[in-house]
Short mmCIF file of C-alpha atoms and ligand atoms in Angstrom, two decimals:
data_model
loop_
_atom_site.label_atom_id
_atom_site.label_comp_id
_atom_site.label_asym_id
_atom_site.label_seq_id
_atom_site.Cartn_x
_atom_site.Cartn_y
_atom_site.Cartn_z
CA UNK N 196 100.85 130.43 110.63
CA UNK N 197 99.59 128.00 108.45
CA UNK N 198 99.20 123.96 108.01
CA UNK N 199 101.80 121.94 105.97
CA UNK N 200 99.23 122.52 103.07
CA UNK N 201 98.86 126.10 103.18
CA UNK N 202 95.11 125.74 102.57
CA UNK N 203 94.67 126.70 106.52
CA UNK N 204 95.29 129.95 108.26
CA UNK N 205 95.26 129.14 111.78
CA UNK N 206 93.09 131.81 113.56
CA UNK N 207 94.68 131.34 116.86
CA UNK N 208 95.31 134.63 118.78
CA UNK N 209 98.38 133.22 120.34
CA UNK N 210 101.39 130.50 119.55
CA UNK N 211 102.95 128.77 122.58
CA UNK N 212 106.20 126.33 122.79
CA UNK N 213 106.35 125.29 126.24
CA UNK N 214 109.62 123.69 127.13
CA UNK N 215 108.78 121.76 130.30
CA UNK N 216 105.72 119.78 131.06
CA UNK N 217 105.47 122.30 134.15
CA UNK N 218 105.33 124.58 131.58
CA UNK N 219 102.70 122.96 130.08
CA UNK N 220 100.44 122.38 132.64
CA UNK N 221 100.64 125.86 134.14
CA UNK N 222 99.66 127.20 130.47
CA UNK N 223 96.71 124.87 129.93
CA UNK N 224 95.33 125.67 133.59
CA UNK N 225 95.82 129.60 133.00
CA UNK N 226 94.24 129.53 129.33
CA UNK N 227 90.36 129.85 128.45
CA UNK N 228 90.90 128.12 125.12
CA UNK N 229 93.95 125.93 123.89
CA UNK N 230 94.46 123.38 121.20
CA UNK N 231 97.73 121.36 120.57
CA UNK N 232 99.21 121.58 116.92
CA UNK N 233 100.83 118.68 115.98
CA UNK N 234 102.92 118.60 113.05
CA UNK N 235 100.03 120.22 110.83
CA UNK N 236 99.31 117.94 108.24
CA UNK N 237 95.39 118.41 108.70
CA UNK N 238 93.54 119.59 105.63
CA UNK N 239 91.03 121.46 108.10
CA UNK N 240 90.42 123.48 110.96
CA UNK N 241 90.71 120.47 113.19
CA UNK N 242 93.98 121.94 115.22
CA UNK N 243 92.91 125.37 115.04
CA UNK N 244 92.14 127.29 118.33
CA UNK N 245 90.22 130.47 119.45
CA UNK N 246 92.94 130.86 121.85
CA UNK N 247 96.33 129.35 122.05
CA UNK N 248 97.86 127.14 119.76
CA UNK N 249 100.31 124.83 121.55
CA UNK N 250 103.14 123.04 119.85
CA UNK N 251 105.07 120.36 121.92
CA UNK N 252 107.93 120.27 119.90
CA UNK N 253 109.85 121.88 122.91
CA UNK N 254 109.34 119.37 125.31
CA UNK N 255 112.16 116.63 125.27
CA UNK N 256 111.62 114.20 122.19
CA UNK N 257 111.51 111.21 124.65
CA UNK N 258 111.71 107.57 123.05
CA UNK N 259 111.97 104.88 125.70
CA UNK N 260 111.78 101.11 124.93
CA UNK N 261 110.52 98.82 127.19
CA UNK N 262 112.16 95.20 126.27
CA UNK N 263 110.08 93.22 128.79
CA UNK N 264 106.77 94.49 127.75
CA UNK N 265 107.37 94.98 124.03
CA UNK N 266 106.26 98.58 124.12
CA UNK N 267 107.72 102.27 123.59
CA UNK N 268 106.69 105.11 125.30
CA UNK N 269 107.16 108.05 122.79
CA UNK N 270 106.96 111.85 123.20
CA UNK N 271 103.66 113.28 121.51
CA UNK N 272 105.66 115.26 118.98
CA UNK N 273 107.80 112.58 117.63
CA UNK N 274 107.54 112.04 114.03
CA UNK N 275 107.28 108.28 112.76
CA UNK N 276 110.29 108.81 110.86
CA UNK N 277 112.53 109.29 113.91
CA UNK N 278 110.60 106.84 115.88
CA UNK N 279 110.78 104.10 113.15
CA UNK N 280 114.74 104.39 112.70
CA UNK N 281 115.16 104.25 116.49
CA UNK N 282 113.06 101.20 117.06
CA UNK N 283 114.46 99.26 113.83
CA UNK N 284 117.90 100.01 115.65
CA UNK N 285 116.85 98.47 118.79
CA UNK N 286 115.31 95.12 117.01
CA UNK N 287 111.76 96.53 117.12
CA UNK N 288 108.72 97.59 114.52
CA UNK N 289 105.34 98.90 114.91
CA UNK N 290 102.76 96.93 112.50
CA UNK N 291 102.04 99.63 109.96
CA UNK N 292 102.85 103.39 108.80
CA UNK N 293 101.10 105.72 106.98
CA UNK N 294 102.09 106.99 103.49
CA UNK N 295 104.35 109.52 105.02
CA UNK N 296 106.66 109.40 108.15
CA UNK N 297 106.58 113.19 108.42
CA UNK N 298 103.83 113.20 110.62
CA UNK N 299 103.71 113.65 114.63
CA UNK N 300 102.62 110.24 116.51
CA UNK N 301 99.90 112.51 118.69
CA UNK N 302 98.46 114.10 115.86
CA UNK N 303 98.25 110.69 113.90
CA UNK N 304 96.64 108.88 116.63
CA UNK N 305 94.01 111.83 117.22
CA UNK N 306 92.82 111.88 113.59
CA UNK N 307 92.80 108.05 113.03
CA UNK N 308 95.62 108.12 110.71
CA UNK N 309 95.75 104.60 109.02
CA UNK N 310 97.75 102.76 106.47
CA UNK N 311 96.82 99.86 104.12
CA UNK N 312 96.63 95.84 104.89
CA UNK N 313 93.88 94.10 105.90
CA UNK N 314 95.15 92.59 108.80
CA UNK N 315 96.46 95.93 110.26
CA UNK N 316 94.47 98.28 111.86
CA UNK N 317 95.18 102.33 112.08
CA UNK N 318 97.87 103.54 113.76
CA UNK N 319 96.12 104.37 117.07
CA UNK N 320 95.48 100.64 117.68
CA UNK N 321 99.15 100.17 118.67
CA UNK N 322 98.58 102.78 121.53
CA UNK N 323 98.54 100.94 124.79
CA UNK N 324 98.46 103.82 127.19
CA UNK N 325 97.73 107.90 126.73
CA UNK N 326 99.19 110.58 128.87
CA UNK N 327 97.61 113.95 128.97
CA UNK N 328 97.55 117.14 130.67
CA UNK N 329 93.66 117.58 131.09
CA UNK N 330 91.93 121.14 131.52
CA UNK N 331 93.07 122.12 134.80
CA UNK N 332 96.46 121.10 134.40
CA UNK N 333 96.25 117.74 135.87
CA UNK N 334 98.53 114.98 134.26
CA UNK N 335 96.10 111.73 133.54
CA UNK N 336 96.87 108.55 132.00
CA UNK N 337 94.56 106.03 130.72
CA UNK N 338 95.51 102.19 129.37
CA UNK N 339 94.01 99.73 127.90
CA UNK N 340 94.68 97.48 130.87
CA UNK N 341 93.24 99.64 133.58
CA UNK N 342 90.56 101.66 131.79
CA UNK N 343 88.37 99.19 129.76
CA UNK N 344 85.97 100.84 127.70
CA UNK N 345 86.90 103.92 128.26
CA UNK N 346 90.30 103.87 126.90
CA UNK N 347 88.32 103.33 123.54
CA UNK N 348 87.37 106.66 123.69
CA UNK N 349 90.60 108.41 124.62
CA UNK N 350 93.05 107.12 121.87
CA UNK N 351 90.86 109.03 118.44
CA UNK N 352 90.17 112.28 120.65
CA UNK N 353 90.29 114.77 118.01
CA UNK N 354 92.63 117.05 120.60
CA UNK N 355 89.24 117.17 122.71
CA UNK N 356 89.96 115.45 125.72
CA UNK N 357 93.62 117.43 126.61
CA UNK N 358 97.21 117.79 125.48
CA UNK N 359 98.24 114.39 125.12
CA UNK N 360 102.03 114.42 126.22
CA UNK N 361 103.36 110.78 125.31
CA UNK N 362 101.86 107.40 124.04
CA UNK N 363 102.88 104.13 125.06
CA UNK N 364 102.55 102.00 121.77
CA UNK N 365 102.91 98.11 121.17
CA UNK N 366 106.09 96.31 119.57
CA UNK N 367 106.68 93.89 117.18
CA UNK N 368 110.31 92.24 116.39
CA UNK N 369 111.72 94.03 113.58
CA UNK N 370 110.83 92.77 110.07
CA UNK N 371 111.79 93.22 106.52
CA UNK N 372 109.50 94.55 103.61
CA UNK N 373 109.88 94.54 99.99
CA UNK N 374 107.43 96.59 97.94
CA UNK N 375 106.80 96.10 94.10
CA UNK N 376 104.78 98.40 91.86
CA UNK N 377 102.23 96.76 89.26
CA UNK N 378 100.51 98.98 86.29
CA UNK N 379 97.31 98.61 84.69
CA UNK N 380 95.23 96.48 86.72
CA UNK N 381 91.89 95.69 84.81
CA UNK N 382 89.07 97.60 87.21
CA UNK N 383 86.86 94.90 86.37
CA UNK N 384 89.14 92.23 88.52
CA UNK N 385 87.56 94.26 91.42
CA UNK N 386 84.32 93.14 90.59
CA UNK N 387 84.19 89.90 91.85
CA UNK N 388 88.17 89.49 93.13
CA UNK N 389 88.95 92.43 95.36
CA UNK N 390 89.22 90.85 98.48
CA UNK N 391 91.89 88.47 96.62
CA UNK N 392 93.46 91.50 95.21
CA UNK N 393 93.58 93.16 98.71
CA UNK N 394 94.72 90.56 100.91
CA UNK N 395 97.78 89.34 98.50
CA UNK N 396 100.00 91.11 100.66
CA UNK N 397 100.64 92.90 103.92
CA UNK N 398 99.86 95.99 102.57
CA UNK N 399 98.26 96.52 99.14
CA UNK N 400 97.32 100.22 97.66
CA UNK N 401 95.46 100.58 94.42
CA UNK N 402 96.35 103.96 92.70
CA UNK N 403 93.60 105.02 90.56
CA UNK N 404 92.77 108.33 88.37
CA UNK N 405 89.07 107.16 87.46
CA UNK N 406 89.86 108.29 83.64
CA UNK N 407 89.98 104.70 82.23
CA UNK N 408 88.71 100.79 82.82
CA UNK N 409 92.40 100.46 84.49
CA UNK N 410 93.67 101.07 87.82
CA UNK N 411 97.07 103.10 87.36
CA UNK N 412 99.28 101.25 89.76
CA UNK N 413 99.10 98.75 92.40
CA UNK N 414 101.66 98.92 95.21
CA UNK N 415 102.14 95.79 97.22
CA UNK N 416 104.30 95.82 100.03
CA UNK N 417 105.05 92.11 101.43
CA UNK N 418 106.23 91.40 105.00
CA UNK N 419 109.26 88.96 104.64
CA UNK N 420 110.12 87.80 108.09
CA UNK N 421 108.41 86.51 109.91
CA UNK N 422 106.25 85.63 106.66
CA UNK N 423 102.78 86.68 106.02
CA UNK N 424 101.43 85.03 103.24
CA UNK N 425 103.05 87.32 100.32
CA UNK N 426 102.14 86.82 96.71
CA UNK N 427 103.67 84.26 94.94
CA UNK N 428 107.19 84.91 94.11
CA UNK N 429 106.80 82.07 91.21
CA UNK N 430 104.92 84.42 89.72
CA UNK N 431 106.84 87.89 89.27
CA UNK N 432 105.23 88.72 85.82
CA UNK N 433 101.94 90.15 87.05
CA UNK N 434 99.55 90.85 89.48
CA UNK N 435 95.78 89.93 88.59
CA UNK N 436 96.55 91.13 85.09
CA UNK N 437 98.49 94.03 85.87
CA UNK N 438 102.23 94.49 84.73
CA UNK N 439 105.39 94.65 87.01
CA UNK N 440 106.51 98.45 86.59
CA UNK N 441 110.06 98.42 84.54
CA UNK N 442 111.44 101.21 87.36
CA UNK N 443 110.56 102.92 90.29
CA UNK N 444 107.29 105.25 90.35
CA UNK N 445 105.32 108.09 92.07
CA UNK N 446 101.75 107.79 92.18
CA UNK N 447 101.33 111.36 91.14
CA UNK N 448 101.38 111.57 87.47
CA UNK N 449 104.77 113.48 86.44
CA UNK N 450 106.50 113.72 89.95
CA UNK N 451 109.39 111.79 90.42
CA UNK N 452 109.78 108.48 91.98
CA UNK N 453 113.01 110.06 93.66
CA UNK N 454 110.61 111.17 96.63
CA UNK N 455 109.39 107.59 97.15
CA UNK N 456 110.44 104.82 99.45
CA UNK N 457 112.36 101.91 97.65
CA UNK N 458 110.70 99.55 95.06
CA UNK N 459 111.64 96.70 92.61
CA UNK N 460 111.05 94.41 95.19
CA UNK N 461 114.21 95.36 96.61
CA UNK N 462 114.33 94.09 100.62
CA UNK N 463 114.50 96.67 103.33
CA UNK N 464 113.45 97.52 106.82
CA UNK N 465 109.50 98.03 107.71
CA UNK N 466 109.80 101.69 108.14
CA UNK N 467 111.90 102.36 104.93
CA UNK N 468 109.24 100.28 102.77
CA UNK N 469 105.56 100.91 104.52
CA UNK N 470 105.58 104.47 103.88
CA UNK N 471 105.01 105.30 100.07
CA UNK N 472 107.21 108.36 100.75
CA UNK N 473 110.65 109.21 102.05
CA UNK N 474 111.44 111.66 105.27
CA UNK N 475 113.94 114.05 103.36
CA UNK N 476 111.68 114.48 100.85
CA UNK N 477 108.23 116.22 100.02
CA UNK N 478 105.44 113.87 100.51
CA UNK N 479 102.76 113.24 97.98
CA UNK N 480 102.83 115.95 95.29
CA UNK N 481 103.10 118.96 98.06
CA UNK N 482 100.68 121.31 96.07
CA UNK N 483 97.64 119.58 96.94
CA UNK N 484 94.26 119.04 99.13
CA UNK N 485 93.24 115.55 100.24
CA UNK N 486 89.99 114.23 101.08
CA UNK N 487 89.05 110.55 101.93
CA UNK N 488 86.06 108.42 102.99
CA UNK N 489 85.90 105.16 105.08
CA UNK N 490 83.53 102.56 103.73
CA UNK N 491 82.49 99.16 105.45
CA UNK N 492 84.69 96.66 103.34
CA UNK N 493 81.76 94.40 102.22
CA UNK N 494 80.73 97.13 99.97
CA UNK N 495 84.36 97.85 98.04
CA UNK N 496 83.25 96.89 95.28
CA UNK N 497 79.96 98.28 94.72
CA UNK N 498 81.49 101.67 96.28
CA UNK N 499 84.39 101.63 93.80
CA UNK N 500 81.44 101.34 91.02
CA UNK N 501 79.61 104.09 92.70
CA UNK N 502 82.64 106.46 92.39
CA UNK N 503 83.48 105.35 88.91
CA UNK N 504 79.88 106.17 87.79
CA UNK N 505 81.30 109.94 88.75
CA UNK N 506 84.98 109.64 87.34
CA UNK N 507 83.98 112.44 84.69
CA UNK N 508 83.59 115.28 87.93
CA UNK N 509 86.28 113.52 89.83
CA UNK N 510 88.93 113.20 87.39
CA UNK N 511 89.21 117.18 86.26
CA UNK N 512 90.17 118.34 89.93
CA UNK N 513 92.22 115.07 90.56
CA UNK N 514 95.61 114.27 90.96
CA UNK N 515 95.16 110.69 91.94
CA UNK N 516 93.34 108.43 94.58
CA UNK N 517 94.63 105.91 96.68
CA UNK N 518 92.27 102.78 97.86
CA UNK N 519 93.46 100.97 100.86
CA UNK N 520 92.02 98.51 103.41
CA UNK N 521 91.94 98.68 107.23
CA UNK N 522 91.11 96.05 109.99
CA UNK N 523 88.26 96.85 112.12
CA UNK N 524 88.78 98.22 115.84
CA UNK N 525 87.04 99.13 118.96
CA UNK N 526 88.30 102.94 119.29
CA UNK N 527 84.91 104.88 119.50
CA UNK N 528 86.13 107.51 116.99
CA UNK N 529 87.93 105.46 114.60
CA UNK N 530 86.43 105.50 111.19
CA UNK N 531 87.10 101.82 111.46
CA UNK N 532 85.24 101.38 114.35
CA UNK N 533 83.40 98.19 114.24
CA UNK N 534 83.98 97.38 110.56
CA UNK N 535 86.71 96.09 108.30
CA UNK N 536 87.12 99.45 106.29
CA UNK N 537 88.07 100.13 102.46
CA UNK N 538 89.43 103.80 102.60
CA UNK N 539 89.10 106.01 99.37
CA UNK N 540 91.40 108.62 99.39
CA UNK N 541 91.75 111.79 96.86
CA UNK N 542 94.56 113.93 96.52
CA UNK N 543 93.02 117.10 94.78
CA UNK N 544 94.36 119.87 93.25
CA UNK N 545 95.02 122.81 95.20
CA UNK N 546 91.99 124.68 94.35
CA UNK N 547 89.08 124.54 97.18
CA UNK N 548 86.21 126.07 94.99
CA UNK N 549 86.42 123.39 92.35
CA UNK N 550 86.80 120.35 94.92
CA UNK N 551 84.34 121.52 97.30
CA UNK N 552 81.02 120.43 94.82
CA UNK N 553 82.69 117.12 93.72
CA UNK N 554 83.09 116.15 97.98
CA UNK N 555 79.28 116.55 98.17
CA UNK N 556 78.83 114.87 94.99
CA UNK N 557 81.32 111.73 96.42
CA UNK N 558 79.58 112.07 99.71
CA UNK N 559 76.21 111.40 98.20
CA UNK N 560 77.28 108.61 96.14
CA UNK N 561 78.85 106.85 99.36
CA UNK N 562 75.98 108.03 101.52
CA UNK N 563 74.17 104.09 100.98
CA UNK N 564 77.42 102.77 102.57
CA UNK N 565 77.45 104.94 105.41
CA UNK N 566 81.03 106.53 104.69
CA UNK N 567 83.13 108.24 107.25
CA UNK N 568 85.24 111.02 106.34
CA UNK N 569 88.91 111.34 107.64
CA UNK N 570 89.02 113.64 110.56
CA UNK N 571 91.74 115.17 109.27
CA UNK N 572 91.10 115.95 105.25
CA UNK N 573 88.75 117.90 103.54
CA UNK N 574 84.59 116.80 103.56
CA UNK N 575 81.29 118.74 103.48
CA UNK N 576 79.25 116.21 105.12
CA UNK N 577 76.69 117.99 107.60
CA UNK N 578 77.87 117.62 111.73
CA UNK N 579 74.35 116.11 112.22
CA UNK N 580 74.54 113.19 109.49
CA UNK N 581 78.43 112.86 110.49
CA UNK N 582 77.73 112.17 113.99
CA UNK N 583 75.27 109.48 113.18
CA UNK N 584 78.09 107.47 111.40
CA UNK N 585 79.78 107.01 114.76
CA UNK N 586 77.63 104.72 117.30
CA UNK N 587 79.70 105.85 120.00
CA UNK N 588 79.73 109.68 119.39
CA UNK N 589 77.61 110.91 122.12
CA UNK N 590 79.94 108.48 124.67
CA UNK N 591 82.66 110.42 123.49
CA UNK N 592 81.04 113.80 123.98
CA UNK N 593 80.23 112.52 127.61
CA UNK N 594 84.26 111.67 127.86
CA UNK N 595 84.99 115.20 126.74
CA UNK N 596 82.72 116.59 129.00
CA UNK N 597 84.11 114.67 132.15
CA UNK N 598 87.39 115.87 131.41
CA UNK N 599 87.09 118.73 129.83
CA UNK N 600 84.10 120.51 131.65
CA UNK N 601 85.18 124.04 130.76
CA UNK N 602 85.48 123.28 127.06
CA UNK N 603 88.81 124.55 127.17
CA UNK N 604 90.10 122.27 124.24
CA UNK N 605 86.82 122.75 122.24
CA UNK N 606 87.30 124.82 119.25
CA UNK N 607 84.70 125.32 116.40
CA UNK N 608 85.38 121.94 114.88
CA UNK N 609 84.81 119.84 117.96
CA UNK N 610 81.76 121.88 118.77
CA UNK N 611 80.30 121.29 115.22
CA UNK N 612 81.13 117.56 114.73
CA UNK N 613 81.27 116.49 118.60
CA UNK N 614 78.91 118.21 120.57
CA UNK N 615 76.36 118.99 117.24
CA UNK N 616 76.66 122.81 118.03
CA UNK N 617 76.08 125.35 115.21
C1 FAD S 744 101.16 114.40 102.63
C2 FAD S 744 100.25 113.92 103.31
C3 FAD S 744 99.79 112.22 103.57
C4 FAD S 744 98.76 111.98 103.94
N1 FAD S 744 98.76 110.48 103.95
C5 FAD S 744 98.00 109.85 105.17
C6 FAD S 744 98.07 108.44 105.22
O1 FAD S 744 98.47 107.86 104.66
N2 FAD S 744 96.92 108.05 105.80
C7 FAD S 744 96.17 108.67 106.88
O2 FAD S 744 95.06 108.24 107.35
N3 FAD S 744 96.30 110.09 106.58
C8 FAD S 744 97.30 110.76 106.05
N4 FAD S 744 97.34 112.02 106.01
C9 FAD S 744 96.33 112.70 107.03
C10 FAD S 744 97.62 112.88 108.37
O3 FAD S 744 97.89 111.78 109.01
C11 FAD S 744 96.65 113.24 109.54
O4 FAD S 744 96.24 114.85 109.32
C12 FAD S 744 97.46 113.59 110.85
O5 FAD S 744 96.63 114.21 111.91
C13 FAD S 744 98.18 114.60 111.10
O6 FAD S 744 99.40 114.35 111.48
P1 FAD S 744 99.70 116.13 112.78
O7 FAD S 744 100.78 115.67 113.90
O8 FAD S 744 100.18 116.13 111.37
O9 FAD S 744 98.52 116.74 113.40
P2 FAD S 744 97.77 117.78 113.15
O10 FAD S 744 97.32 118.41 111.78
O11 FAD S 744 98.91 118.94 113.61
O12 FAD S 744 96.59 117.97 114.43
C14 FAD S 744 95.45 116.64 114.05
C15 FAD S 744 94.99 116.45 115.70
O13 FAD S 744 95.35 116.16 116.50
C16 FAD S 744 95.64 116.89 117.48
N5 FAD S 744 97.05 116.93 118.05
C17 FAD S 744 97.83 117.12 117.51
N6 FAD S 744 99.09 116.47 118.85
C18 FAD S 744 98.13 116.64 119.83
C19 FAD S 744 98.39 116.29 121.14
N7 FAD S 744 100.00 116.18 121.56
N8 FAD S 744 97.62 116.33 122.11
C20 FAD S 744 96.38 116.64 121.87
N9 FAD S 744 96.05 116.97 120.49
C21 FAD S 744 96.98 116.71 119.37
C22 FAD S 744 95.51 118.27 116.78
O14 FAD S 744 95.01 119.30 117.88
C23 FAD S 744 94.37 118.20 115.63
O15 FAD S 744 92.86 118.33 116.29
C24 FAD S 744 98.34 112.60 105.25
C25 FAD S 744 98.42 113.93 105.40
C26 FAD S 744 99.51 114.69 104.04
C27 FAD S 744 99.68 116.04 104.15
#
């Protein structure tokens, strides 16, 4: 069995698919080692298991909206695409989505998955409560209201605390978004106007191949109702010197825009505009590896220049890079914990041997800024260095020992990056 990208073959000796909560509880209590697999969209061994690899796809795909408290309780394995559709039908929305709707809610929150937007936290910041089956088969609920600080450790969990069976998420009233793509943003604009560019709309993404002095594309997503600023409609001709695209675009050169959500300024529901890719098409290029590094927002322009300086090493193995912004949060292992963040994402060619040394070069360049790698993507940062980039890492290790003293949910990845064992 492999992950979505096909670059990881899971080493788990057993694959299980319980069809009820009781079955899952029994399975966990009897297992020496368990990990839960979401939709398998991570690019490293984070989900792998030395024992059983459990899919929760067989549990009922519950989506229960509670209008009185503006919240939804959603089963762990539900994908954002389905959740978005159901919420919109009932007049609700989530504040933001990742680039693709194909990913499971629990798997995404467990790795700190995010979209873009100065005012938008990562997807896990919507989580109000976590229900999980812990190592002895107990069902434990942690909530923002009842569990205070400890709750901040339980959301971006890397799958190390237990098998999450449901999450409760905050809801907003449904809103519309319109999306426009601009081409050829002069890179020097980012030197002194990075903040102006990224704050020009609800969600802004920059796509660059690091080959020229221009950013290839800018994806601008405006929230229409209720209004949230947005770019000035009186200036539809350009965006900080970038020209409006004359038709739909895909961010990866040469890939058909049919995979992408509607552009050209046509308004539509939030769940069909905030992701870049449509649920019924392959997201991104499909043949790829990914990495992403989260840097404090105040260093954005400097980090952009530092990466530009090694553009000649990045470009030959790159399909496209995306730069996004994320609001600070207080979730212990969130890559945006404690700092407004700019994220530098890389969609690579599918050649690990060629890509790995470039990751190390990027990590060296971004080291002065304390860059945090995406938990679900490729990185080469040594565990002892990575651990120092999270103030609450020791607290998280203690929380994992509290809920899982036998290390049932620990795999090699968790041993290395959380517990610092070799
Ligand atoms: C094409 C593509 C585009 C992407 N775009 C973005 C993007 O825009 N932004 C971004 O931040 N990331 C992005 N990612 C990365 C992706 O969001 C993360 O890898 C995310 O974790 C995927 O969710 P998943 O359900 O596939 O998780 P998996 O890879 O299946 O699992 C991830 C982790 O979550 C744990 N887990 C899953 N379900 C449970 C559960 N029920 N209980 C306990 N632990 C669980 C697993 O054990 C594992 O540790 C992208 C990935 C791909 C392939």
